[in-house]
Amino acid sequence: MSFLWEGLLAITWQQIVMYIVGGVLIYLAIYKDFEPALLMPMGFGAILVNLPFTGVIDQYMEGVGETHGIIQWLFEVGIEASEALPILLFIGIGAMIDFGPLLSNPKMFLFGAAAQFGIFFAIAAATLLGFDLKDAASIGIIGAADGPTALLVSQVLGSTYVGAIAVAAYSYMALVPIIQPVVIKAITTKKERMIRMPHVRAKTISKRTRILFPIMVTIIAGLVAPMSVSLVGFLMFGNLLRECGVLKRLSETAQNEFANIITLLLGITISFSMRAEQFVTVETLMIIVLGLLAFVFDTFGGVMFAKILNLFTKNKVNPMIGAAGISAFPMAARVVQKLGLAEDKENHLLMEAVGANVSGQIASVVAGGVILGFFQ
C-alpha cells in the first residue's frame, strides 16, 4: 500500500498535463479517426512514460536497483542509434504509392517542390524566436508534412524537442482536412476553384517506365542531395517492390503487415521523448504554433505558385492543385477533390491532385536530406 501512496505523491503537475495530452491523442485517434495507427500508440505511450517509477524507461528504484525499460530500449536502438524505425517505414509508404498520375503529368513535380515553402518559413521564424539553428531546422521540417521525415531529421540533428516535433508533425498531418480548406478558400476565388483541367490517363505509363522511375529518382537524389538517400532510397525501394511485378507477396507485406508493425512500434517508441520534464515547456507551445504556420505556408506556397504559373500559361491550372503538393498522402489530394466538387459537381481534380500529392512525397524526403546536408 505504501508503494501506491509513494507513486501518487510522486506525480507532478507536468505529468498530469501529459496524461491529458495522452488522453487527447487517444480521443482524436479513436473518436475522430485522426491517424489512429500513430496517435493512439503515441497517446498511450505518453501516459506510460510519465507514470512514476515505471519500468518502461531506465531508472534507479530504491530496493530494486537499476531497471531497464522497454520503451527507452526501443528508442535507443530503433531511433537514437540508427534511425531504423522511421527509415524502414518508408519501404511500406513507397509500396503504397502509385506514381502513375505523376508520370502522366510530370509538371506536377513543380507543385511538390513549391509546397515545401512552409519548411523554410518555419526555420526562419524559429530562428527569430531564439531557437538554435539545428533546433530551428528540426522544427522547420514539420513543414514537410511527413511524420517519419520530421522524426528522422530532428533525431539526426540532435534536437532536444523530438517529442514536440513528432506530435506536431503527426497531429497536423491528421488535421489537413481541417487546415487546408480554410487556407485555400482564403487565397482563392470561386472562379479559380472552378477551373477545369484536361485529364491524362495514368494507364498510358509503361511498366518499364514505372520500374525505371524509382531507380532513376534514387540515383538523381543521391547525386543532388546525398543525405536524402536513406529516405528517398527506401521510399523508392518500396515502390520498386510494387511495380516490378514479380514480388507481389513482398509488396503486399510491405504495404500491410510490415508497415503496420513499424508504425505501431514507432508510435509508442516516440513517446520516450514525451516525458513531462522535456515536453511541458514554453518551447513546446512555440513549436506547436510554428508547426501550424509551417502547414499553412506549405498550402499557401503551393497555391500561390499555381496562380503565378497561370499568368504565363495558356492552359490554366486549378490553383487548389498546388495545395495537394504537400506530403500528407492521400489526405491533401482528397481535400482538393472535395473542394473542387463543392464548387462544380462535374469538376474532378483527383488525378491531378494525386500527381501533385505523390510529388510532395518525393519533395519532402529530398527536402529532409537537404536540411541534413546543410545543418548536420
PDB file of N, CA and C in Angstrom, residues 17-116:
ATOM      1  N   VAL A  17      -0.351  17.036 -16.875  1.00  0.00           N
ATOM      2  CA  VAL A  17      -0.542  17.639 -18.200  1.00  0.00           C
ATOM      3  C   VAL A  17      -0.321  16.596 -19.290  1.00  0.00           C
ATOM      4  N   MET A  18       0.694  15.764 -19.118  1.00  0.00           N
ATOM      5  CA  MET A  18       0.985  14.744 -20.130  1.00  0.00           C
ATOM      6  C   MET A  18      -0.086  13.656 -20.169  1.00  0.00           C
ATOM      7  N   TYR A  19      -0.707  13.358 -19.020  1.00  0.00           N
ATOM      8  CA  TYR A  19      -1.830  12.419 -19.036  1.00  0.00           C
ATOM      9  C   TYR A  19      -2.966  12.988 -19.883  1.00  0.00           C
ATOM     10  N   ILE A  20      -3.172  14.297 -19.748  1.00  0.00           N
ATOM     11  CA  ILE A  20      -4.225  14.955 -20.529  1.00  0.00           C
ATOM     12  C   ILE A  20      -3.864  14.941 -22.017  1.00  0.00           C
ATOM     13  N   VAL A  21      -2.584  15.250 -22.324  1.00  0.00           N
ATOM     14  CA  VAL A  21      -2.125  15.215 -23.716  1.00  0.00           C
ATOM     15  C   VAL A  21      -2.317  13.818 -24.295  1.00  0.00           C
ATOM     16  N   GLY A  22      -1.927  12.801 -23.534  1.00  0.00           N
ATOM     17  CA  GLY A  22      -2.104  11.429 -23.991  1.00  0.00           C
ATOM     18  C   GLY A  22      -3.563  11.101 -24.222  1.00  0.00           C
ATOM     19  N   GLY A  23      -4.423  11.542 -23.308  1.00  0.00           N
ATOM     20  CA  GLY A  23      -5.855  11.304 -23.460  1.00  0.00           C
ATOM     21  C   GLY A  23      -6.429  11.973 -24.689  1.00  0.00           C
ATOM     22  N   VAL A  24      -5.968  13.200 -24.973  1.00  0.00           N
ATOM     23  CA  VAL A  24      -6.443  13.929 -26.159  1.00  0.00           C
ATOM     24  C   VAL A  24      -6.022  13.198 -27.433  1.00  0.00           C
ATOM     25  N   LEU A  25      -4.784  12.718 -27.467  1.00  0.00           N
ATOM     26  CA  LEU A  25      -4.305  11.991 -28.650  1.00  0.00           C
ATOM     27  C   LEU A  25      -5.107  10.706 -28.861  1.00  0.00           C
ATOM     28  N   ILE A  26      -5.394   9.997 -27.773  1.00  0.00           N
ATOM     29  CA  ILE A  26      -6.196   8.772 -27.882  1.00  0.00           C
ATOM     30  C   ILE A  26      -7.608   9.111 -28.364  1.00  0.00           C
ATOM     31  N   TYR A  27      -8.172  10.190 -27.846  1.00  0.00           N
ATOM     32  CA  TYR A  27      -9.514  10.628 -28.263  1.00  0.00           C
ATOM     33  C   TYR A  27      -9.547  10.950 -29.756  1.00  0.00           C
ATOM     34  N   LEU A  28      -8.554  11.720 -30.214  1.00  0.00           N
ATOM     35  CA  LEU A  28      -8.504  12.080 -31.632  1.00  0.00           C
ATOM     36  C   LEU A  28      -8.353  10.835 -32.511  1.00  0.00           C
ATOM     37  N   ALA A  29      -7.586   9.870 -32.017  1.00  0.00           N
ATOM     38  CA  ALA A  29      -7.368   8.648 -32.794  1.00  0.00           C
ATOM     39  C   ALA A  29      -8.629   7.796 -32.883  1.00  0.00           C
ATOM     40  N   ILE A  30      -9.306   7.623 -31.760  1.00  0.00           N
ATOM     41  CA  ILE A  30     -10.433   6.684 -31.712  1.00  0.00           C
ATOM     42  C   ILE A  30     -11.739   7.321 -32.176  1.00  0.00           C
ATOM     43  N   TYR A  31     -12.026   8.513 -31.670  1.00  0.00           N
ATOM     44  CA  TYR A  31     -13.335   9.109 -31.938  1.00  0.00           C
ATOM     45  C   TYR A  31     -13.355  10.032 -33.156  1.00  0.00           C
ATOM     46  N   LYS A  32     -12.191  10.557 -33.560  1.00  0.00           N
ATOM     47  CA  LYS A  32     -12.131  11.416 -34.736  1.00  0.00           C
ATOM     48  C   LYS A  32     -11.428  10.748 -35.915  1.00  0.00           C
ATOM     49  N   ASP A  33     -10.869   9.559 -35.674  1.00  0.00           N
ATOM     50  CA  ASP A  33     -10.176   8.798 -36.718  1.00  0.00           C
ATOM     51  C   ASP A  33      -9.032   9.588 -37.341  1.00  0.00           C
ATOM     52  N   PHE A  34      -8.312  10.377 -36.521  1.00  0.00           N
ATOM     53  CA  PHE A  34      -7.167  11.153 -36.978  1.00  0.00           C
ATOM     54  C   PHE A  34      -5.898  10.310 -36.799  1.00  0.00           C
ATOM     55  N   GLU A  35      -5.354   9.782 -37.903  1.00  0.00           N
ATOM     56  CA  GLU A  35      -4.109   9.000 -37.864  1.00  0.00           C
ATOM     57  C   GLU A  35      -4.095   8.040 -36.668  1.00  0.00           C
ATOM     58  N   PRO A  36      -5.106   7.182 -36.515  1.00  0.00           N
ATOM     59  CA  PRO A  36      -5.186   6.339 -35.317  1.00  0.00           C
ATOM     60  C   PRO A  36      -4.003   5.397 -35.124  1.00  0.00           C
ATOM     61  N   ALA A  37      -3.410   4.920 -36.225  1.00  0.00           N
ATOM     62  CA  ALA A  37      -2.298   3.979 -36.100  1.00  0.00           C
ATOM     63  C   ALA A  37      -1.095   4.599 -35.397  1.00  0.00           C
ATOM     64  N   LEU A  38      -0.982   5.927 -35.433  1.00  0.00           N
ATOM     65  CA  LEU A  38       0.133   6.600 -34.770  1.00  0.00           C
ATOM     66  C   LEU A  38      -0.294   7.348 -33.511  1.00  0.00           C
ATOM     67  N   LEU A  39      -1.392   8.086 -33.588  1.00  0.00           N
ATOM     68  CA  LEU A  39      -1.780   8.908 -32.447  1.00  0.00           C
ATOM     69  C   LEU A  39      -2.191   8.062 -31.244  1.00  0.00           C
ATOM     70  N   MET A  40      -2.827   6.910 -31.472  1.00  0.00           N
ATOM     71  CA  MET A  40      -3.225   6.082 -30.343  1.00  0.00           C
ATOM     72  C   MET A  40      -2.008   5.527 -29.590  1.00  0.00           C
ATOM     73  N   PRO A  41      -1.027   4.897 -30.286  1.00  0.00           N
ATOM     74  CA  PRO A  41       0.179   4.455 -29.562  1.00  0.00           C
ATOM     75  C   PRO A  41       0.939   5.613 -28.913  1.00  0.00           C
ATOM     76  N   MET A  42       1.015   6.763 -29.594  1.00  0.00           N
ATOM     77  CA  MET A  42       1.702   7.912 -29.016  1.00  0.00           C
ATOM     78  C   MET A  42       0.996   8.387 -27.748  1.00  0.00           C
ATOM     79  N   GLY A  43      -0.341   8.449 -27.798  1.00  0.00           N
ATOM     80  CA  GLY A  43      -1.094   8.906 -26.638  1.00  0.00           C
ATOM     81  C   GLY A  43      -0.940   7.966 -25.455  1.00  0.00           C
ATOM     82  N   PHE A  44      -1.074   6.667 -25.719  1.00  0.00           N
ATOM     83  CA  PHE A  44      -0.935   5.692 -24.637  1.00  0.00           C
ATOM     84  C   PHE A  44       0.492   5.696 -24.101  1.00  0.00           C
ATOM     85  N   GLY A  45       1.463   5.814 -25.003  1.00  0.00           N
ATOM     86  CA  GLY A  45       2.864   5.862 -24.583  1.00  0.00           C
ATOM     87  C   GLY A  45       3.171   7.085 -23.742  1.00  0.00           C
ATOM     88  N   ALA A  46       2.536   8.219 -24.067  1.00  0.00           N
ATOM     89  CA  ALA A  46       2.742   9.442 -23.290  1.00  0.00           C
ATOM     90  C   ALA A  46       2.305   9.249 -21.842  1.00  0.00           C
ATOM     91  N   ILE A  47       1.261   8.460 -21.641  1.00  0.00           N
ATOM     92  CA  ILE A  47       0.817   8.147 -20.279  1.00  0.00           C
ATOM     93  C   ILE A  47       1.803   7.192 -19.615  1.00  0.00           C
ATOM     94  N   LEU A  48       2.232   6.162 -20.346  1.00  0.00           N
ATOM     95  CA  LEU A  48       3.146   5.160 -19.794  1.00  0.00           C
ATOM     96  C   LEU A  48       4.440   5.777 -19.261  1.00  0.00           C
ATOM     97  N   VAL A  49       5.083   6.602 -20.091  1.00  0.00           N
ATOM     98  CA  VAL A  49       6.411   7.104 -19.707  1.00  0.00           C
ATOM     99  C   VAL A  49       6.347   8.170 -18.623  1.00  0.00           C
ATOM    100  N   ASN A  50       5.152   8.630 -18.280  1.00  0.00           N
ATOM    101  CA  ASN A  50       5.023   9.657 -17.248  1.00  0.00           C
ATOM    102  C   ASN A  50       4.415   9.127 -15.952  1.00  0.00           C
ATOM    103  N   LEU A  51       4.287   7.804 -15.853  1.00  0.00           N
ATOM    104  CA  LEU A  51       3.890   7.198 -14.580  1.00  0.00           C
ATOM    105  C   LEU A  51       5.129   7.111 -13.681  1.00  0.00           C
ATOM    106  N   PRO A  52       5.025   7.527 -12.435  1.00  0.00           N
ATOM    107  CA  PRO A  52       6.194   7.485 -11.537  1.00  0.00           C
ATOM    108  C   PRO A  52       6.712   6.070 -11.347  1.00  0.00           C
ATOM    109  N   PHE A  53       8.030   5.949 -11.323  1.00  0.00           N
ATOM    110  CA  PHE A  53       8.708   4.679 -11.057  1.00  0.00           C
ATOM    111  C   PHE A  53       8.339   3.584 -12.054  1.00  0.00           C
ATOM    112  N   THR A  54       7.942   3.994 -13.261  1.00  0.00           N
ATOM    113  CA  THR A  54       7.545   2.999 -14.254  1.00  0.00           C
ATOM    114  C   THR A  54       8.757   2.223 -14.757  1.00  0.00           C
ATOM    115  N   GLY A  55       8.504   0.998 -15.175  1.00  0.00           N
ATOM    116  CA  GLY A  55       9.593   0.178 -15.692  1.00  0.00           C
ATOM    117  C   GLY A  55       9.784   0.276 -17.188  1.00  0.00           C
ATOM    118  N   VAL A  56       9.068   1.216 -17.856  1.00  0.00           N
ATOM    119  CA  VAL A  56       9.212   1.306 -19.316  1.00  0.00           C
ATOM    120  C   VAL A  56      10.373   2.194 -19.736  1.00  0.00           C
ATOM    121  N   ILE A  57      10.957   2.941 -18.768  1.00  0.00           N
ATOM    122  CA  ILE A  57      12.159   3.721 -19.061  1.00  0.00           C
ATOM    123  C   ILE A  57      13.223   3.362 -18.030  1.00  0.00           C
ATOM    124  N   ASP A  58      14.488   3.529 -18.388  1.00  0.00           N
ATOM    125  CA  ASP A  58      15.587   3.200 -17.480  1.00  0.00           C
ATOM    126  C   ASP A  58      15.579   4.145 -16.288  1.00  0.00           C
ATOM    127  N   GLN A  59      15.708   3.581 -15.094  1.00  0.00           N
ATOM    128  CA  GLN A  59      15.811   4.410 -13.900  1.00  0.00           C
ATOM    129  C   GLN A  59      16.268   3.551 -12.735  1.00  0.00           C
ATOM    130  N   TYR A  60      16.684   4.231 -11.671  1.00  0.00           N
ATOM    131  CA  TYR A  60      17.104   3.530 -10.452  1.00  0.00           C
ATOM    132  C   TYR A  60      15.973   3.565  -9.448  1.00  0.00           C
ATOM    133  N   MET A  61      15.553   2.400  -8.983  1.00  0.00           N
ATOM    134  CA  MET A  61      14.481   2.308  -7.999  1.00  0.00           C
ATOM    135  C   MET A  61      15.035   1.749  -6.698  1.00  0.00           C
ATOM    136  N   GLU A  62      14.806   2.455  -5.613  1.00  0.00           N
ATOM    137  CA  GLU A  62      15.317   2.039  -4.309  1.00  0.00           C
ATOM    138  C   GLU A  62      14.749   0.665  -3.927  1.00  0.00           C
ATOM    139  N   GLY A  63      15.606  -0.210  -3.512  1.00  0.00           N
ATOM    140  CA  GLY A  63      15.177  -1.543  -3.133  1.00  0.00           C
ATOM    141  C   GLY A  63      15.129  -2.511  -4.297  1.00  0.00           C
ATOM    142  N   VAL A  64      15.158  -1.961  -5.513  1.00  0.00           N
ATOM    143  CA  VAL A  64      15.094  -2.796  -6.711  1.00  0.00           C
ATOM    144  C   VAL A  64      16.388  -2.715  -7.501  1.00  0.00           C
ATOM    145  N   GLY A  65      16.966  -1.511  -7.495  1.00  0.00           N
ATOM    146  CA  GLY A  65      18.170  -1.281  -8.278  1.00  0.00           C
ATOM    147  C   GLY A  65      17.838  -0.664  -9.625  1.00  0.00           C
ATOM    148  N   GLU A  66      18.748  -0.785 -10.551  1.00  0.00           N
ATOM    149  CA  GLU A  66      18.538  -0.184 -11.869  1.00  0.00           C
ATOM    150  C   GLU A  66      17.624  -1.066 -12.712  1.00  0.00           C
ATOM    151  N   THR A  67      16.629  -0.442 -13.291  1.00  0.00           N
ATOM    152  CA  THR A  67      15.709  -1.172 -14.178  1.00  0.00           C
ATOM    153  C   THR A  67      15.876  -0.666 -15.605  1.00  0.00           C
ATOM    154  N   HIS A  68      15.770  -1.554 -16.562  1.00  0.00           N
ATOM    155  CA  HIS A  68      15.921  -1.200 -17.964  1.00  0.00           C
ATOM    156  C   HIS A  68      14.550  -1.254 -18.631  1.00  0.00           C
ATOM    157  N   GLY A  69      14.124  -0.111 -19.142  1.00  0.00           N
ATOM    158  CA  GLY A  69      12.780  -0.006 -19.692  1.00  0.00           C
ATOM    159  C   GLY A  69      12.706  -0.332 -21.171  1.00  0.00           C
ATOM    160  N   ILE A  70      11.612  -0.979 -21.570  1.00  0.00           N
ATOM    161  CA  ILE A  70      11.436  -1.413 -22.950  1.00  0.00           C
ATOM    162  C   ILE A  70      11.284  -0.238 -23.901  1.00  0.00           C
ATOM    163  N   ILE A  71      10.552   0.816 -23.504  1.00  0.00           N
ATOM    164  CA  ILE A  71      10.357   1.944 -24.414  1.00  0.00           C
ATOM    165  C   ILE A  71      11.664   2.690 -24.635  1.00  0.00           C
ATOM    166  N   GLN A  72      12.448   2.853 -23.550  1.00  0.00           N
ATOM    167  CA  GLN A  72      13.736   3.525 -23.721  1.00  0.00           C
ATOM    168  C   GLN A  72      14.663   2.681 -24.592  1.00  0.00           C
ATOM    169  N   TRP A  73      14.630   1.367 -24.399  1.00  0.00           N
ATOM    170  CA  TRP A  73      15.475   0.490 -25.223  1.00  0.00           C
ATOM    171  C   TRP A  73      15.076   0.596 -26.697  1.00  0.00           C
ATOM    172  N   LEU A  74      13.768   0.561 -26.970  1.00  0.00           N
ATOM    173  CA  LEU A  74      13.302   0.704 -28.348  1.00  0.00           C
ATOM    174  C   LEU A  74      13.740   2.030 -28.943  1.00  0.00           C
ATOM    175  N   PHE A  75      13.668   3.085 -28.151  1.00  0.00           N
ATOM    176  CA  PHE A  75      14.060   4.407 -28.641  1.00  0.00           C
ATOM    177  C   PHE A  75      15.554   4.450 -28.951  1.00  0.00           C
ATOM    178  N   GLU A  76      16.348   3.920 -28.035  1.00  0.00           N
ATOM    179  CA  GLU A  76      17.803   3.965 -28.220  1.00  0.00           C
ATOM    180  C   GLU A  76      18.243   3.122 -29.404  1.00  0.00           C
ATOM    181  N   VAL A  77      17.623   1.962 -29.583  1.00  0.00           N
ATOM    182  CA  VAL A  77      18.030   1.049 -30.665  1.00  0.00           C
ATOM    183  C   VAL A  77      17.374   1.432 -31.989  1.00  0.00           C
ATOM    184  N   GLY A  78      16.072   1.717 -31.950  1.00  0.00           N
ATOM    185  CA  GLY A  78      15.317   1.916 -33.188  1.00  0.00           C
ATOM    186  C   GLY A  78      15.316   3.320 -33.734  1.00  0.00           C
ATOM    187  N   ILE A  79      15.632   4.316 -32.893  1.00  0.00           N
ATOM    188  CA  ILE A  79      15.607   5.698 -33.363  1.00  0.00           C
ATOM    189  C   ILE A  79      16.926   6.409 -33.095  1.00  0.00           C
ATOM    190  N   GLU A  80      17.373   6.418 -31.854  1.00  0.00           N
ATOM    191  CA  GLU A  80      18.553   7.194 -31.489  1.00  0.00           C
ATOM    192  C   GLU A  80      19.826   6.675 -32.135  1.00  0.00           C
ATOM    193  N   ALA A  81      20.040   5.365 -32.085  1.00  0.00           N
ATOM    194  CA  ALA A  81      21.303   4.801 -32.569  1.00  0.00           C
ATOM    195  C   ALA A  81      21.349   4.653 -34.081  1.00  0.00           C
ATOM    196  N   SER A  82      20.218   4.350 -34.709  1.00  0.00           N
ATOM    197  CA  SER A  82      20.254   4.013 -36.138  1.00  0.00           C
ATOM    198  C   SER A  82      19.182   4.694 -36.989  1.00  0.00           C
ATOM    199  N   GLU A  83      18.208   5.340 -36.341  1.00  0.00           N
ATOM    200  CA  GLU A  83      17.056   5.911 -37.061  1.00  0.00           C
ATOM    201  C   GLU A  83      16.343   4.840 -37.883  1.00  0.00           C
ATOM    202  N   ALA A  84      16.441   3.584 -37.449  1.00  0.00           N
ATOM    203  CA  ALA A  84      15.931   2.476 -38.254  1.00  0.00           C
ATOM    204  C   ALA A  84      14.419   2.518 -38.442  1.00  0.00           C
ATOM    205  N   LEU A  85      13.661   2.766 -37.379  1.00  0.00           N
ATOM    206  CA  LEU A  85      12.206   2.679 -37.480  1.00  0.00           C
ATOM    207  C   LEU A  85      11.617   3.666 -38.487  1.00  0.00           C
ATOM    208  N   PRO A  86      11.940   4.971 -38.405  1.00  0.00           N
ATOM    209  CA  PRO A  86      11.364   5.875 -39.408  1.00  0.00           C
ATOM    210  C   PRO A  86      11.829   5.589 -40.828  1.00  0.00           C
ATOM    211  N   ILE A  87      13.068   5.121 -40.993  1.00  0.00           N
ATOM    212  CA  ILE A  87      13.572   4.817 -42.332  1.00  0.00           C
ATOM    213  C   ILE A  87      12.876   3.586 -42.901  1.00  0.00           C
ATOM    214  N   LEU A  88      12.740   2.545 -42.084  1.00  0.00           N
ATOM    215  CA  LEU A  88      12.085   1.315 -42.549  1.00  0.00           C
ATOM    216  C   LEU A  88      10.633   1.567 -42.945  1.00  0.00           C
ATOM    217  N   LEU A  89       9.991   2.511 -42.270  1.00  0.00           N
ATOM    218  CA  LEU A  89       8.593   2.799 -42.595  1.00  0.00           C
ATOM    219  C   LEU A  89       8.446   3.267 -44.036  1.00  0.00           C
ATOM    220  N   PHE A  90       9.496   3.887 -44.583  1.00  0.00           N
ATOM    221  CA  PHE A  90       9.422   4.384 -45.951  1.00  0.00           C
ATOM    222  C   PHE A  90       9.291   3.250 -46.977  1.00  0.00           C
ATOM    223  N   ILE A  91       9.725   2.054 -46.626  1.00  0.00           N
ATOM    224  CA  ILE A  91       9.520   0.926 -47.545  1.00  0.00           C
ATOM    225  C   ILE A  91       8.025   0.689 -47.732  1.00  0.00           C
ATOM    226  N   GLY A  92       7.301   0.668 -46.621  1.00  0.00           N
ATOM    227  CA  GLY A  92       5.855   0.479 -46.693  1.00  0.00           C
ATOM    228  C   GLY A  92       5.153   1.616 -47.404  1.00  0.00           C
ATOM    229  N   ILE A  93       5.583   2.851 -47.123  1.00  0.00           N
ATOM    230  CA  ILE A  93       4.971   4.006 -47.772  1.00  0.00           C
ATOM    231  C   ILE A  93       5.188   3.946 -49.278  1.00  0.00           C
ATOM    232  N   GLY A  94       6.426   3.622 -49.686  1.00  0.00           N
ATOM    233  CA  GLY A  94       6.735   3.537 -51.111  1.00  0.00           C
ATOM    234  C   GLY A  94       5.923   2.465 -51.818  1.00  0.00           C
ATOM    235  N   ALA A  95       5.686   1.343 -51.119  1.00  0.00           N
ATOM    236  CA  ALA A  95       4.911   0.258 -51.714  1.00  0.00           C
ATOM    237  C   ALA A  95       3.438   0.633 -51.881  1.00  0.00           C
ATOM    238  N   MET A  96       2.977   1.608 -51.122  1.00  0.00           N
ATOM    239  CA  MET A  96       1.578   2.038 -51.207  1.00  0.00           C
ATOM    240  C   MET A  96       1.328   3.042 -52.335  1.00  0.00           C
ATOM    241  N   ILE A  97       2.382   3.697 -52.811  1.00  0.00           N
ATOM    242  CA  ILE A  97       2.217   4.829 -53.717  1.00  0.00           C
ATOM    243  C   ILE A  97       2.219   4.396 -55.181  1.00  0.00           C
ATOM    244  N   ASP A  98       1.270   4.913 -55.914  1.00  0.00           N
ATOM    245  CA  ASP A  98       1.220   4.747 -57.371  1.00  0.00           C
ATOM    246  C   ASP A  98       1.675   6.062 -57.992  1.00  0.00           C
ATOM    247  N   PHE A  99       2.848   6.049 -58.631  1.00  0.00           N
ATOM    248  CA  PHE A  99       3.375   7.265 -59.233  1.00  0.00           C
ATOM    249  C   PHE A  99       2.817   7.511 -60.641  1.00  0.00           C
ATOM    250  N   GLY A 100       1.867   6.662 -61.078  1.00  0.00           N
ATOM    251  CA  GLY A 100       1.298   6.818 -62.409  1.00  0.00           C
ATOM    252  C   GLY A 100       0.737   8.204 -62.693  1.00  0.00           C
ATOM    253  N   PRO A 101      -0.103   8.776 -61.811  1.00  0.00           N
ATOM    254  CA  PRO A 101      -0.644  10.116 -62.072  1.00  0.00           C
ATOM    255  C   PRO A 101       0.443  11.179 -62.212  1.00  0.00           C
ATOM    256  N   LEU A 102       1.533  11.024 -61.468  1.00  0.00           N
ATOM    257  CA  LEU A 102       2.636  11.975 -61.567  1.00  0.00           C
ATOM    258  C   LEU A 102       3.380  11.805 -62.882  1.00  0.00           C
ATOM    259  N   LEU A 103       3.634  10.567 -63.275  1.00  0.00           N
ATOM    260  CA  LEU A 103       4.335  10.315 -64.528  1.00  0.00           C
ATOM    261  C   LEU A 103       3.482  10.698 -65.732  1.00  0.00           C
ATOM    262  N   SER A 104       2.165  10.646 -65.589  1.00  0.00           N
ATOM    263  CA  SER A 104       1.274  11.056 -66.667  1.00  0.00           C
ATOM    264  C   SER A 104       1.313  12.565 -66.887  1.00  0.00           C
ATOM    265  N   ASN A 105       1.629  13.293 -65.836  1.00  0.00           N
ATOM    266  CA  ASN A 105       1.623  14.756 -65.901  1.00  0.00           C
ATOM    267  C   ASN A 105       2.816  15.280 -65.102  1.00  0.00           C
ATOM    268  N   PRO A 106       4.030  15.200 -65.671  1.00  0.00           N
ATOM    269  CA  PRO A 106       5.254  15.497 -64.928  1.00  0.00           C
ATOM    270  C   PRO A 106       5.340  16.900 -64.334  1.00  0.00           C
ATOM    271  N   LYS A 107       4.571  17.850 -64.874  1.00  0.00           N
ATOM    272  CA  LYS A 107       4.667  19.197 -64.322  1.00  0.00           C
ATOM    273  C   LYS A 107       4.162  19.254 -62.881  1.00  0.00           C
ATOM    274  N   MET A 108       3.492  18.187 -62.437  1.00  0.00           N
ATOM    275  CA  MET A 108       3.059  18.122 -61.041  1.00  0.00           C
ATOM    276  C   MET A 108       4.245  18.108 -60.083  1.00  0.00           C
ATOM    277  N   PHE A 109       5.442  17.734 -60.595  1.00  0.00           N
ATOM    278  CA  PHE A 109       6.651  17.809 -59.779  1.00  0.00           C
ATOM    279  C   PHE A 109       6.849  19.216 -59.217  1.00  0.00           C
ATOM    280  N   LEU A 110       6.499  20.221 -60.012  1.00  0.00           N
ATOM    281  CA  LEU A 110       6.700  21.613 -59.603  1.00  0.00           C
ATOM    282  C   LEU A 110       5.889  21.951 -58.361  1.00  0.00           C
ATOM    283  N   PHE A 111       4.676  21.396 -58.280  1.00  0.00           N
ATOM    284  CA  PHE A 111       3.822  21.710 -57.140  1.00  0.00           C
ATOM    285  C   PHE A 111       4.320  21.029 -55.863  1.00  0.00           C
ATOM    286  N   GLY A 112       4.907  19.847 -56.022  1.00  0.00           N
ATOM    287  CA  GLY A 112       5.504  19.194 -54.872  1.00  0.00           C
ATOM    288  C   GLY A 112       6.647  20.012 -54.292  1.00  0.00           C
ATOM    289  N   ALA A 113       7.431  20.627 -55.170  1.00  0.00           N
ATOM    290  CA  ALA A 113       8.539  21.464 -54.710  1.00  0.00           C
ATOM    291  C   ALA A 113       8.027  22.758 -54.084  1.00  0.00           C
ATOM    292  N   ALA A 114       7.041  23.397 -54.739  1.00  0.00           N
ATOM    293  CA  ALA A 114       6.525  24.676 -54.256  1.00  0.00           C
ATOM    294  C   ALA A 114       5.873  24.550 -52.885  1.00  0.00           C
ATOM    295  N   ALA A 115       5.244  23.406 -52.615  1.00  0.00           N
ATOM    296  CA  ALA A 115       4.520  23.222 -51.357  1.00  0.00           C
ATOM    297  C   ALA A 115       5.441  22.926 -50.178  1.00  0.00           C
ATOM    298  N   GLN A 116       6.749  22.979 -50.380  1.00  0.00           N
ATOM    299  CA  GLN A 116       7.694  22.829 -49.264  1.00  0.00           C
ATOM    300  C   GLN A 116       8.083  24.185 -48.686  1.00  0.00           C
TER     301      GLN A 116
END
